[in-house]
Coordinates of C-alpha atoms and ligand atoms in Angstrom, one line a residue:
Chain A
M1 CA -259.7 200.6 29.8
S2 CA -258.8 204.1 30.4
Q3 CA -255.3 205.4 29.5
Y4 CA -254.8 206.0 33.3
T5 CA -255.5 202.3 34.0
V6 CA -253.5 200.8 31.2
V7 CA -250.4 203.0 32.4
L8 CA -251.1 202.0 36.0
L9 CA -251.3 198.2 35.0
S10 CA -248.3 198.6 32.8
S11 CA -246.3 199.8 35.7
I12 CA -247.3 197.1 37.9
I13 CA -246.5 194.5 35.3
M14 CA -243.0 196.0 34.8
Y15 CA -242.6 195.7 38.8
I16 CA -243.9 192.2 38.6
V17 CA -241.2 191.3 35.9
L18 CA -238.5 193.1 37.9
A19 CA -239.2 191.5 41.2
V20 CA -239.8 188.1 39.9
S21 CA -236.6 187.9 37.7
W22 CA -234.6 189.2 40.8
T23 CA -236.0 186.4 42.8
M24 CA -235.5 183.9 40.2
F25 CA -231.6 184.4 40.6
S26 CA -231.3 185.8 44.1
A27 CA -233.5 183.6 45.9
P28 CA -232.3 180.1 45.3
T29 CA -228.7 181.2 45.3
G30 CA -228.4 183.6 48.3
Y31 CA -226.6 186.1 45.9
V32 CA -228.3 189.5 46.5
S33 CA -228.1 191.5 43.3
L34 CA -228.5 195.3 43.2
A35 CA -227.7 195.3 39.5
T36 CA -231.4 195.4 38.2
A37 CA -231.2 199.1 37.4
A38 CA -228.1 198.6 35.3
F39 CA -230.0 196.0 33.1
F40 CA -233.2 198.1 33.2
G41 CA -231.2 201.1 32.1
A42 CA -229.3 199.0 29.4
G43 CA -232.8 198.1 27.9
I44 CA -233.9 201.8 27.9
Y45 CA -230.7 202.9 26.0
T46 CA -231.3 199.9 23.5
T47 CA -234.8 201.9 22.8
A48 CA -233.4 205.1 22.9
F49 CA -230.8 204.1 20.3
L50 CA -232.9 201.9 18.0
G51 CA -236.4 202.9 18.6
E52 CA -236.8 204.6 15.3
F53 CA -235.6 201.6 13.3
I54 CA -237.2 198.4 15.0
P55 CA -240.8 197.6 16.4
L56 CA -241.2 197.3 20.0
P57 CA -241.0 193.4 20.3
L58 CA -237.6 193.4 18.5
L59 CA -236.5 196.2 20.7
M60 CA -237.3 194.1 24.0
L61 CA -235.6 191.2 22.4
V62 CA -232.6 193.5 21.5
G63 CA -232.7 195.0 24.9
G64 CA -233.0 191.5 26.7
I65 CA -229.9 190.2 24.7
V66 CA -227.8 193.3 25.4
S67 CA -228.7 192.8 29.2
F68 CA -228.1 189.2 29.1
V69 CA -224.5 189.6 27.4
L70 CA -223.6 192.3 29.9
A71 CA -224.7 190.1 32.8
F72 CA -222.8 187.1 31.5
L73 CA -219.6 189.2 31.3
V74 CA -219.9 190.9 34.4
G75 CA -221.1 187.5 36.1
A76 CA -218.1 185.8 35.2
I77 CA -215.9 188.4 36.9
T78 CA -217.9 189.0 40.0
L79 CA -219.7 185.7 40.8
R80 CA -216.7 184.4 42.2
L81 CA -217.0 187.3 44.8
R82 CA -219.1 185.9 47.8
G83 CA -221.8 187.5 50.1
V84 CA -221.8 191.4 50.5
Y85 CA -218.9 192.0 48.1
F86 CA -221.1 190.7 45.3
T87 CA -223.9 192.8 46.3
I88 CA -221.7 195.8 46.5
F89 CA -220.1 195.2 43.0
T90 CA -223.4 194.9 41.4
F91 CA -224.5 198.2 42.9
G92 CA -221.3 199.9 41.6
L93 CA -222.2 198.5 38.2
V94 CA -225.3 200.6 38.1
E95 CA -223.1 203.8 38.7
L96 CA -220.3 202.5 36.2
L97 CA -222.8 202.1 33.4
K98 CA -224.3 205.4 34.2
N99 CA -221.2 207.4 33.9
L100 CA -220.0 205.1 30.9
V101 CA -223.2 206.2 28.9
L102 CA -222.8 209.8 30.0
W103 CA -219.2 209.9 28.7
F104 CA -219.8 208.1 25.6
E105 CA -222.8 210.3 24.8
I106 CA -220.5 213.6 25.6
K107 CA -217.7 212.3 23.9
F108 CA -218.9 210.9 20.5
T109 CA -222.6 212.2 20.3
H110 CA -222.2 215.5 21.9
V111 CA -225.6 215.0 23.7
R112 CA -226.6 214.6 27.3
G113 CA -229.9 212.9 26.8
R114 CA -231.9 211.5 24.0
F115 CA -235.5 211.8 22.7
V116 CA -237.4 208.4 22.6
V117 CA -239.8 207.5 20.2
S118 CA -243.3 207.1 21.7
I119 CA -245.3 204.3 21.2
D120 CA -249.0 204.0 22.4
H121 CA -249.6 202.8 26.0
T122 CA -251.6 199.7 24.7
T123 CA -249.0 198.3 22.8
V124 CA -246.7 198.7 25.8
F125 CA -249.2 197.2 27.9
W126 CA -249.7 193.8 25.7
S127 CA -246.0 193.6 25.2
L128 CA -245.2 193.8 28.8
L129 CA -248.0 191.1 29.6
V130 CA -246.7 188.8 27.2
L131 CA -243.1 189.5 28.6
L132 CA -244.5 188.5 32.0
A133 CA -246.2 185.4 30.7
L134 CA -243.0 184.0 29.2
L135 CA -241.0 184.9 32.2
L136 CA -243.3 183.0 34.6
V137 CA -243.3 180.2 32.1
A138 CA -239.5 180.0 32.3
V139 CA -239.2 180.3 36.1
A140 CA -241.8 177.4 36.3
L141 CA -239.7 175.3 34.0
I142 CA -236.4 176.3 35.4
K143 CA -237.8 175.3 38.9
R144 CA -238.7 171.7 37.6
S145 CA -235.3 171.2 35.9
R146 CA -231.9 170.0 36.7
F147 CA -230.9 173.5 36.2
G148 CA -233.0 174.6 39.1
R149 CA -231.7 172.1 41.2
A150 CA -228.3 173.0 40.5
L151 CA -229.1 176.7 41.8
Q152 CA -230.6 175.4 44.6
A153 CA -227.6 173.1 45.4
V154 CA -225.4 176.2 45.0
G155 CA -227.5 178.3 47.3
E156 CA -227.4 175.7 50.1
S157 CA -223.8 174.8 50.1
E158 CA -221.6 175.9 47.2
D159 CA -218.6 173.9 48.1
A160 CA -220.8 170.7 48.3
A161 CA -222.3 171.4 44.9
A162 CA -219.0 171.9 43.1
H163 CA -217.8 168.4 44.6
I164 CA -220.7 166.6 43.4
G165 CA -220.0 168.1 39.7
V166 CA -222.2 171.0 39.5
N167 CA -220.1 173.8 37.4
T168 CA -221.1 176.4 39.9
T169 CA -219.7 179.3 38.0
L170 CA -221.7 178.4 35.0
V171 CA -224.7 178.0 36.7
K172 CA -224.6 181.1 38.5
V173 CA -223.8 183.2 35.6
T174 CA -226.3 181.7 33.5
A175 CA -228.9 182.3 36.0
F176 CA -227.8 186.1 36.5
A177 CA -227.8 186.5 32.7
V178 CA -231.5 185.0 32.0
S179 CA -232.7 187.4 34.9
A180 CA -231.0 190.3 33.4
F181 CA -232.6 189.3 30.1
A182 CA -236.2 189.9 31.7
A183 CA -235.2 193.3 33.3
G184 CA -233.5 194.4 29.9
A185 CA -236.6 193.7 27.9
A186 CA -238.8 195.3 30.7
G187 CA -236.7 198.5 30.2
A188 CA -236.9 198.6 26.4
A189 CA -240.7 198.6 26.6
M190 CA -240.8 201.2 29.6
A191 CA -238.5 203.5 27.6
T192 CA -241.2 204.6 25.4
R193 CA -242.8 206.1 28.5
W194 CA -240.3 208.9 28.9
S195 CA -240.4 211.1 25.8
Y196 CA -236.7 212.2 26.9
I197 CA -234.1 210.2 28.9
D198 CA -230.6 210.7 30.2
P199 CA -228.1 208.5 32.0
G200 CA -229.4 209.7 35.4
I201 CA -233.1 208.9 34.4
A202 CA -232.2 205.6 32.8
F203 CA -229.9 204.2 35.3
N204 CA -232.1 205.1 38.5
S205 CA -230.6 203.1 41.5
L206 CA -234.4 202.9 42.8
M207 CA -235.0 200.2 40.2
S208 CA -232.3 198.0 41.9
F209 CA -233.9 198.3 45.3
M210 CA -237.5 198.2 44.5
P211 CA -237.5 194.6 43.4
V212 CA -235.6 193.5 46.4
L213 CA -238.2 195.0 48.7
M214 CA -241.1 193.9 46.7
A215 CA -239.8 190.2 47.0
I216 CA -239.1 190.5 50.8
F217 CA -242.5 192.0 51.1
G218 CA -244.1 189.2 49.1
G219 CA -241.9 186.5 50.2
M220 CA -239.4 184.4 48.0
R221 CA -240.0 180.9 48.7
K222 CA -242.9 180.8 46.0
T223 CA -243.2 182.7 42.7
A224 CA -246.4 184.2 43.9
G225 CA -244.5 186.0 46.5
P226 CA -242.7 188.6 44.3
V227 CA -245.8 188.8 42.1
I228 CA -248.0 189.8 45.2
G229 CA -245.3 191.8 46.6
A230 CA -245.0 193.9 43.3
I231 CA -248.7 194.3 43.0
L232 CA -249.4 195.3 46.8
F233 CA -246.3 197.4 46.7
A234 CA -247.2 199.4 43.6
Y235 CA -250.8 199.8 44.6
L236 CA -249.6 200.9 48.2
E237 CA -247.4 203.5 46.7
E238 CA -249.9 205.0 44.7
L239 CA -252.5 205.1 47.5
L240 CA -249.9 206.5 50.0
I241 CA -248.7 209.1 47.5
T242 CA -252.2 210.3 46.7
R243 CA -253.6 210.3 50.2
F244 CA -250.5 211.1 52.6
P245 CA -248.0 212.6 50.2
S246 CA -245.8 214.2 52.8
L247 CA -245.8 211.1 55.1
Y248 CA -245.7 208.6 52.4
M249 CA -241.9 207.4 52.6
I250 CA -242.3 207.0 56.4
I251 CA -245.4 205.0 56.4
F252 CA -243.7 202.9 53.8
G253 CA -240.6 202.4 55.5
A254 CA -242.4 201.5 58.9
I255 CA -244.4 199.0 56.7
M256 CA -241.2 197.3 55.2
V257 CA -239.6 197.0 58.9
G258 CA -242.8 195.5 60.1
V259 CA -242.9 193.0 57.5
I260 CA -239.1 192.0 58.0
L261 CA -239.4 191.7 61.6
F262 CA -242.8 190.0 62.0
L263 CA -243.3 188.1 58.5
P264 CA -239.7 186.6 57.6
D265 CA -241.3 184.8 54.6
G266 CA -243.4 187.7 53.7
I267 CA -247.0 188.0 52.9
M268 CA -247.0 184.6 51.2
G269 CA -245.3 183.1 54.1
L270 CA -248.4 184.4 56.2
V271 CA -250.9 183.2 53.6
T272 CA -249.1 179.6 53.5
K273 CA -249.3 179.5 57.3
L274 CA -252.9 180.5 57.8
T275 CA -254.2 178.4 55.0
R276 CA -252.2 175.4 56.9
R277 CA -253.6 176.5 60.1
G278 CA -257.0 176.7 58.5
A279 CA -256.7 173.1 57.1
K280 CA -255.8 172.0 60.5
T281 CA -258.7 173.6 62.3
L282 CA -261.1 172.0 59.6
E283 CA -259.6 168.6 60.2
H284 CA -260.0 168.8 64.0
S285 CA -263.6 170.1 63.9
Chain B
M1 CA -200.7 150.2 39.5
N2 CA -200.8 153.7 41.3
I3 CA -204.1 155.4 40.5
L4 CA -203.5 158.6 42.2
E5 CA -200.1 160.3 42.8
G6 CA -199.1 163.6 44.4
H7 CA -195.6 165.3 44.0
G8 CA -194.5 168.0 46.1
L9 CA -197.6 169.3 47.2
T10 CA -197.6 172.6 49.2
K11 CA -200.0 175.0 50.4
A12 CA -199.5 178.0 52.7
F13 CA -201.9 180.4 54.3
G14 CA -200.4 183.7 54.9
G15 CA -197.1 182.5 56.4
R16 CA -198.4 179.2 57.7
V17 CA -197.6 176.4 55.7
A18 CA -200.5 173.8 56.2
V19 CA -199.0 171.3 53.6
D20 CA -195.3 171.1 53.1
N21 CA -194.0 169.3 50.1
V22 CA -195.9 166.3 50.5
D23 CA -195.3 163.1 48.2
F24 CA -197.9 160.3 48.2
T25 CA -199.1 157.4 46.2
L26 CA -202.3 155.6 46.1
A27 CA -202.5 152.0 44.7
E28 CA -205.5 151.0 43.0
G29 CA -208.0 149.1 45.4
E30 CA -206.1 150.0 48.7
I31 CA -207.3 151.7 51.7
L32 CA -204.8 154.5 52.6
G33 CA -205.3 155.8 56.1
L34 CA -204.2 159.5 56.9
I35 CA -203.5 160.4 60.3
G36 CA -202.0 163.3 62.2
P37 CA -202.6 165.6 65.1
N38 CA -205.1 168.5 64.9
G39 CA -203.9 171.0 62.3
A40 CA -201.6 168.6 60.6
G41 CA -202.8 169.5 57.2
K42 CA -205.0 166.3 56.4
T43 CA -208.0 168.3 55.4
T44 CA -206.0 170.6 53.5
L45 CA -204.5 167.8 51.6
F46 CA -207.7 166.6 50.6
N47 CA -208.9 170.0 49.7
L48 CA -205.9 170.2 47.2
I49 CA -206.7 166.8 45.8
S50 CA -210.4 167.6 45.3
G51 CA -209.8 171.2 43.9
A52 CA -211.5 173.0 46.7
L53 CA -208.2 175.0 47.2
S54 CA -205.5 176.2 44.7
I55 CA -202.2 174.4 45.0
D56 CA -199.2 176.7 45.6
A57 CA -196.6 174.1 44.4
G58 CA -196.9 170.4 43.3
T59 CA -198.9 168.3 41.1
V60 CA -201.5 165.6 41.5
T61 CA -201.8 162.9 38.5
L62 CA -204.7 160.4 38.1
T63 CA -204.0 157.2 36.2
D64 CA -206.9 155.2 34.7
S65 CA -206.7 152.2 32.5
D66 CA -208.6 153.9 29.7
A67 CA -207.2 157.4 29.6
G68 CA -203.8 156.8 30.8
T69 CA -202.2 159.4 33.2
R70 CA -203.8 162.8 33.5
R71 CA -203.0 165.8 35.7
V72 CA -205.8 166.7 37.9
S73 CA -204.1 169.7 39.8
G74 CA -205.4 173.0 38.8
L75 CA -208.8 171.7 37.4
K76 CA -212.2 172.9 39.0
P77 CA -213.7 170.7 41.7
H78 CA -216.6 169.7 39.3
K79 CA -214.2 168.6 36.7
I80 CA -212.1 166.5 39.4
C81 CA -215.5 165.1 40.4
H82 CA -216.2 164.0 36.9
L83 CA -212.9 162.3 36.6
G84 CA -214.2 160.0 39.4
I85 CA -212.6 161.5 42.6
A86 CA -215.3 162.0 45.1
R87 CA -215.0 163.3 48.9
T88 CA -216.7 163.8 51.9
F89 CA -216.7 166.9 54.2
Q90 CA -215.2 166.7 57.8
A91 CA -218.6 169.1 58.7
A92 CA -221.2 167.3 56.8
K93 CA -222.4 169.7 54.0
N94 CA -225.7 167.9 52.9
F95 CA -228.4 170.2 51.3
P96 CA -230.5 170.9 54.3
G97 CA -233.4 172.3 52.0
M98 CA -233.6 169.0 50.1
S99 CA -235.2 165.9 50.8
L100 CA -232.6 163.0 51.6
Y101 CA -233.6 161.4 48.4
D102 CA -233.1 164.5 46.3
N103 CA -229.7 165.2 48.1
I104 CA -228.3 161.6 46.6
L105 CA -230.2 162.2 43.3
S106 CA -228.5 165.7 42.9
S107 CA -225.2 163.8 43.2
A108 CA -226.4 161.2 40.7
Q109 CA -227.5 163.8 38.3
F110 CA -224.7 166.3 38.6
G111 CA -221.8 163.7 39.1
N112 CA -222.2 161.6 36.1
K113 CA -222.2 163.3 32.9
H114 CA -225.0 162.8 30.5
I115 CA -226.9 160.8 32.8
S116 CA -230.8 160.2 32.1
D117 CA -233.4 160.9 34.7
K118 CA -234.3 157.3 34.9
D119 CA -230.5 156.3 35.2
A120 CA -230.0 158.8 37.9
K121 CA -232.9 157.7 40.0
A122 CA -231.8 154.0 39.7
K123 CA -228.5 155.1 40.9
T124 CA -230.1 156.8 43.7
D125 CA -232.1 153.8 44.7
K126 CA -229.1 151.6 44.6
V127 CA -226.9 154.0 46.7
I128 CA -229.6 154.2 49.4
E129 CA -229.6 150.6 49.7
F130 CA -226.0 150.1 49.7
T131 CA -225.6 152.6 52.5
G132 CA -228.5 151.3 54.3
L133 CA -230.2 155.0 54.4
E134 CA -233.9 153.4 54.1
P135 CA -234.9 153.8 57.6
L136 CA -234.2 157.8 57.3
M137 CA -235.9 158.2 54.2
D138 CA -238.8 160.1 55.5
K139 CA -237.0 162.2 57.6
S140 CA -236.2 165.9 57.0
V141 CA -232.5 166.2 56.3
K142 CA -232.2 168.8 59.4
D143 CA -233.5 166.2 61.6
I144 CA -231.2 163.3 60.9
P145 CA -228.8 162.4 63.7
L146 CA -224.9 162.9 63.4
A147 CA -224.4 159.1 62.4
G148 CA -227.0 159.6 59.4
Q149 CA -225.6 162.8 58.4
K150 CA -222.2 161.2 57.9
R151 CA -223.7 158.2 56.3
L152 CA -225.6 160.7 53.7
E153 CA -222.3 162.6 53.1
V154 CA -220.8 159.3 51.9
A155 CA -223.9 158.2 50.0
R156 CA -223.8 161.7 48.3
A157 CA -220.2 160.9 47.3
L158 CA -220.9 157.5 45.9
A159 CA -223.5 158.6 43.8
T160 CA -221.1 160.4 41.7
N161 CA -219.9 157.0 40.6
P162 CA -216.3 157.5 42.0
S163 CA -213.2 155.4 41.4
I164 CA -211.5 157.1 44.2
L165 CA -213.4 158.3 47.6
L166 CA -211.7 160.7 50.1
L167 CA -213.2 160.4 53.7
D168 CA -212.7 163.4 56.1
E169 CA -213.6 161.9 59.6
V170 CA -216.7 160.1 58.7
M171 CA -216.4 158.3 62.1
A172 CA -215.6 161.3 64.5
G173 CA -218.5 161.7 67.1
L174 CA -219.9 158.3 66.5
N175 CA -220.8 155.8 69.4
P176 CA -218.8 152.5 69.3
S177 CA -221.6 150.6 67.7
E178 CA -221.8 153.3 65.1
V179 CA -218.0 153.3 64.4
E180 CA -218.5 149.5 63.9
E181 CA -221.2 150.0 61.1
S182 CA -219.3 152.8 59.6
M183 CA -216.2 150.4 59.4
R184 CA -218.5 147.7 57.8
L185 CA -219.7 150.4 55.1
V186 CA -216.0 151.5 54.2
T187 CA -214.9 148.1 53.9
K188 CA -217.9 147.1 51.6
I189 CA -217.5 150.5 49.3
N190 CA -213.6 149.2 49.0
E191 CA -214.8 145.6 48.1
S192 CA -217.3 147.2 45.4
G193 CA -214.0 148.4 43.8
I194 CA -213.3 151.6 45.2
T195 CA -209.9 153.0 46.2
I196 CA -210.1 155.1 49.3
I197 CA -208.1 157.5 51.4
M198 CA -209.5 158.2 55.1
I199 CA -208.6 160.6 57.5
E200 CA -209.6 159.3 60.9
H201 CA -208.7 159.9 64.5
V202 CA -210.3 156.7 65.5
M203 CA -207.3 154.6 65.8
K204 CA -209.2 151.3 66.1
A205 CA -210.8 151.8 62.6
I206 CA -207.5 152.9 61.0
M207 CA -205.5 150.2 62.4
S208 CA -208.0 147.4 61.4
I209 CA -209.2 148.7 58.0
C210 CA -206.4 150.5 56.3
G211 CA -203.6 148.6 54.3
R212 CA -201.4 151.5 54.7
I213 CA -201.1 154.4 56.7
L214 CA -199.4 158.1 56.0
V215 CA -198.9 160.3 58.8
L216 CA -198.7 164.2 58.7
H217 CA -197.1 166.5 61.2
H218 CA -197.1 170.0 60.7
G219 CA -197.8 169.6 57.1
Q220 CA -195.0 167.4 56.5
K221 CA -194.9 163.5 55.8
L222 CA -193.7 162.0 59.0
A223 CA -194.1 158.3 58.4
E224 CA -195.6 155.8 56.0
G225 CA -196.2 152.4 56.2
S226 CA -198.4 149.4 57.4
P227 CA -200.3 149.6 60.5
E228 CA -197.6 147.6 62.2
E229 CA -194.8 149.7 61.3
I230 CA -196.7 153.0 62.0
S231 CA -197.8 151.9 65.3
S232 CA -194.1 150.9 66.5
D233 CA -192.5 154.0 64.5
K234 CA -190.7 156.1 67.4
S235 CA -191.4 159.5 66.0
V236 CA -195.1 158.7 65.4
I237 CA -195.4 157.6 69.0
E238 CA -193.8 160.7 70.1
V239 CA -195.9 163.2 68.3
Y240 CA -199.0 161.4 68.1
L241 CA -199.8 157.9 69.6
G242 CA -197.8 158.6 72.7
G243 CA -200.5 160.7 74.4
Ligands
ATP301 N1 -209.0 178.0 54.4 C1 -208.0 178.1 55.4 N2 -207.6 179.5 55.8 C2 -206.6 179.6 56.7 N3 -205.9 178.6 57.3 C3 -206.5 177.3 57.1 C4 -207.4 176.9 56.2 N4 -207.7 175.8 56.2 C5 -206.6 175.2 57.1 N5 -206.1 176.3 57.6 C6 -205.1 175.9 58.6 O1 -204.1 175.0 58.3 C7 -203.6 174.1 59.2 C8 -204.0 172.8 58.7 O2 -205.5 172.6 58.9 P1 -206.3 171.4 58.4 O3 -207.5 171.6 58.4 O4 -205.7 170.7 57.1 O5 -205.9 170.3 59.7 P2 -206.2 168.9 59.9 O6 -205.0 168.0 59.9 O7 -207.4 168.3 59.0 O8 -206.9 169.0 61.4 P3 -208.1 168.4 62.2 O9 -207.8 167.1 62.5 O10 -208.2 169.1 63.1 O11 -209.1 168.4 61.3 C9 -204.4 174.7 60.5 O12 -203.5 175.4 61.1 C10 -205.6 175.6 59.8 O13 -205.7 176.6 60.8
MG302 MG1 -209.4 168.1 59.4

């Protein structure tokens, strides 16, 4: 593969990881998180701090653990908040972390940004691919487990779930933290992409919105939804940026509006509908 | 033996006192009826017992022959459920995205600590048979008529293996023959050894299956006694039965 392809594929895999991990928590529970950028950024800073000392797989593990712990603590406080309050708080978390890191750097290390070790593109690509594979396995296992059923119960009726013995807080916080692990690990791997980072680059709120849009675009009912959403989205982005650089955001916005209005279950919902109709037509013919 | 006791239970919403210094006892094996006009605080009292709402003042204690007397007020709902207190909701809160079977299986799995999948499934089958839900098994939960929804609420509560069951208007909105069936089910649950508190506006049901009745009015206990005593109590007739 050419370096260009490797880099493009790495970006796409990163988006898939973020979209799938976001969906893993937010789709069944109905709690819309905008904290992805916070966990992604925590991963980036893990590599910025430790990149010289440990190899990439370990960096990803540490970045994942840092985000997991962060999400667990934040979740324990905020998952009592319901609906839009939770969403607003998670978004605030991105800004909070950004400014906290900035304050720390200026106060204690007297730098605004940091240089990040460079790791070759192929290693990053394979590491991300392994992360994605592990994430997909985890998602499939969770869906089939009691834990997955508990998540679904919380999403459908949190009060009813609590009264049949589900520790709703623990279930929500754990799922939130597992999803954060994946985002943190992805951030740790992607950090090597930039040679220089600062809090503004690492905690970029776009990274909170992209996974949500991708999941809506692809559909959230099946795991294939966010995967397809991320692939199409990343590809579309690339295509529009090169073909229509000035109109790209407008076209992009129009497509999103169209999807939300006409395909409430996303692309996957459309595929399911079409295949079902196809199967019916076959039956009748 | 009193299996459940409430002392000085109080809950206010803003300035409005919904439950006002209420004491109650529940004897093992009985069916206690809880009645009172709309807004009297009946559901709120259930919410205090089951942990759905925090208590402003007062305590709830549970006594069981193995573990002695324990305080349940202040515990989270899932803990209270694990201690053997189950409830239904006035407006059914079944899980619409799950099959009827999975609705009940969820209760069996989460309501009983350390239960194996095999035992949870066995429990689910037993509850389905006990509550007579077999004819509805292949229906989507959203398509089940009201009587079935209420029955499923009861089944979900039963699958957690309670010693105490709180029923919040499981007969509201049912036609006379459905009420009859529901009364039979409640009696059968009680005969299986489960102590019951039931909130109900259907007087016929309350009077014929409850051993004892407690009347709430404006959050306060207005009267308490056997169905005969309650139906001849002057203050009760004035605020409630008179109409
Ligand atoms: N979560 C809540 N927040 C605010 N006020 C509440 C809440 N729950 C109940 N109330 C108020 O408390 C009072 C008692 O309500 P509750 O639902 O306990 O009455 P009820 O006896 O169950 O009535 P009904 O027979 O209509 O079900 C009412 O005035 C109600 O508006
Ligand atoms: Mg009520």
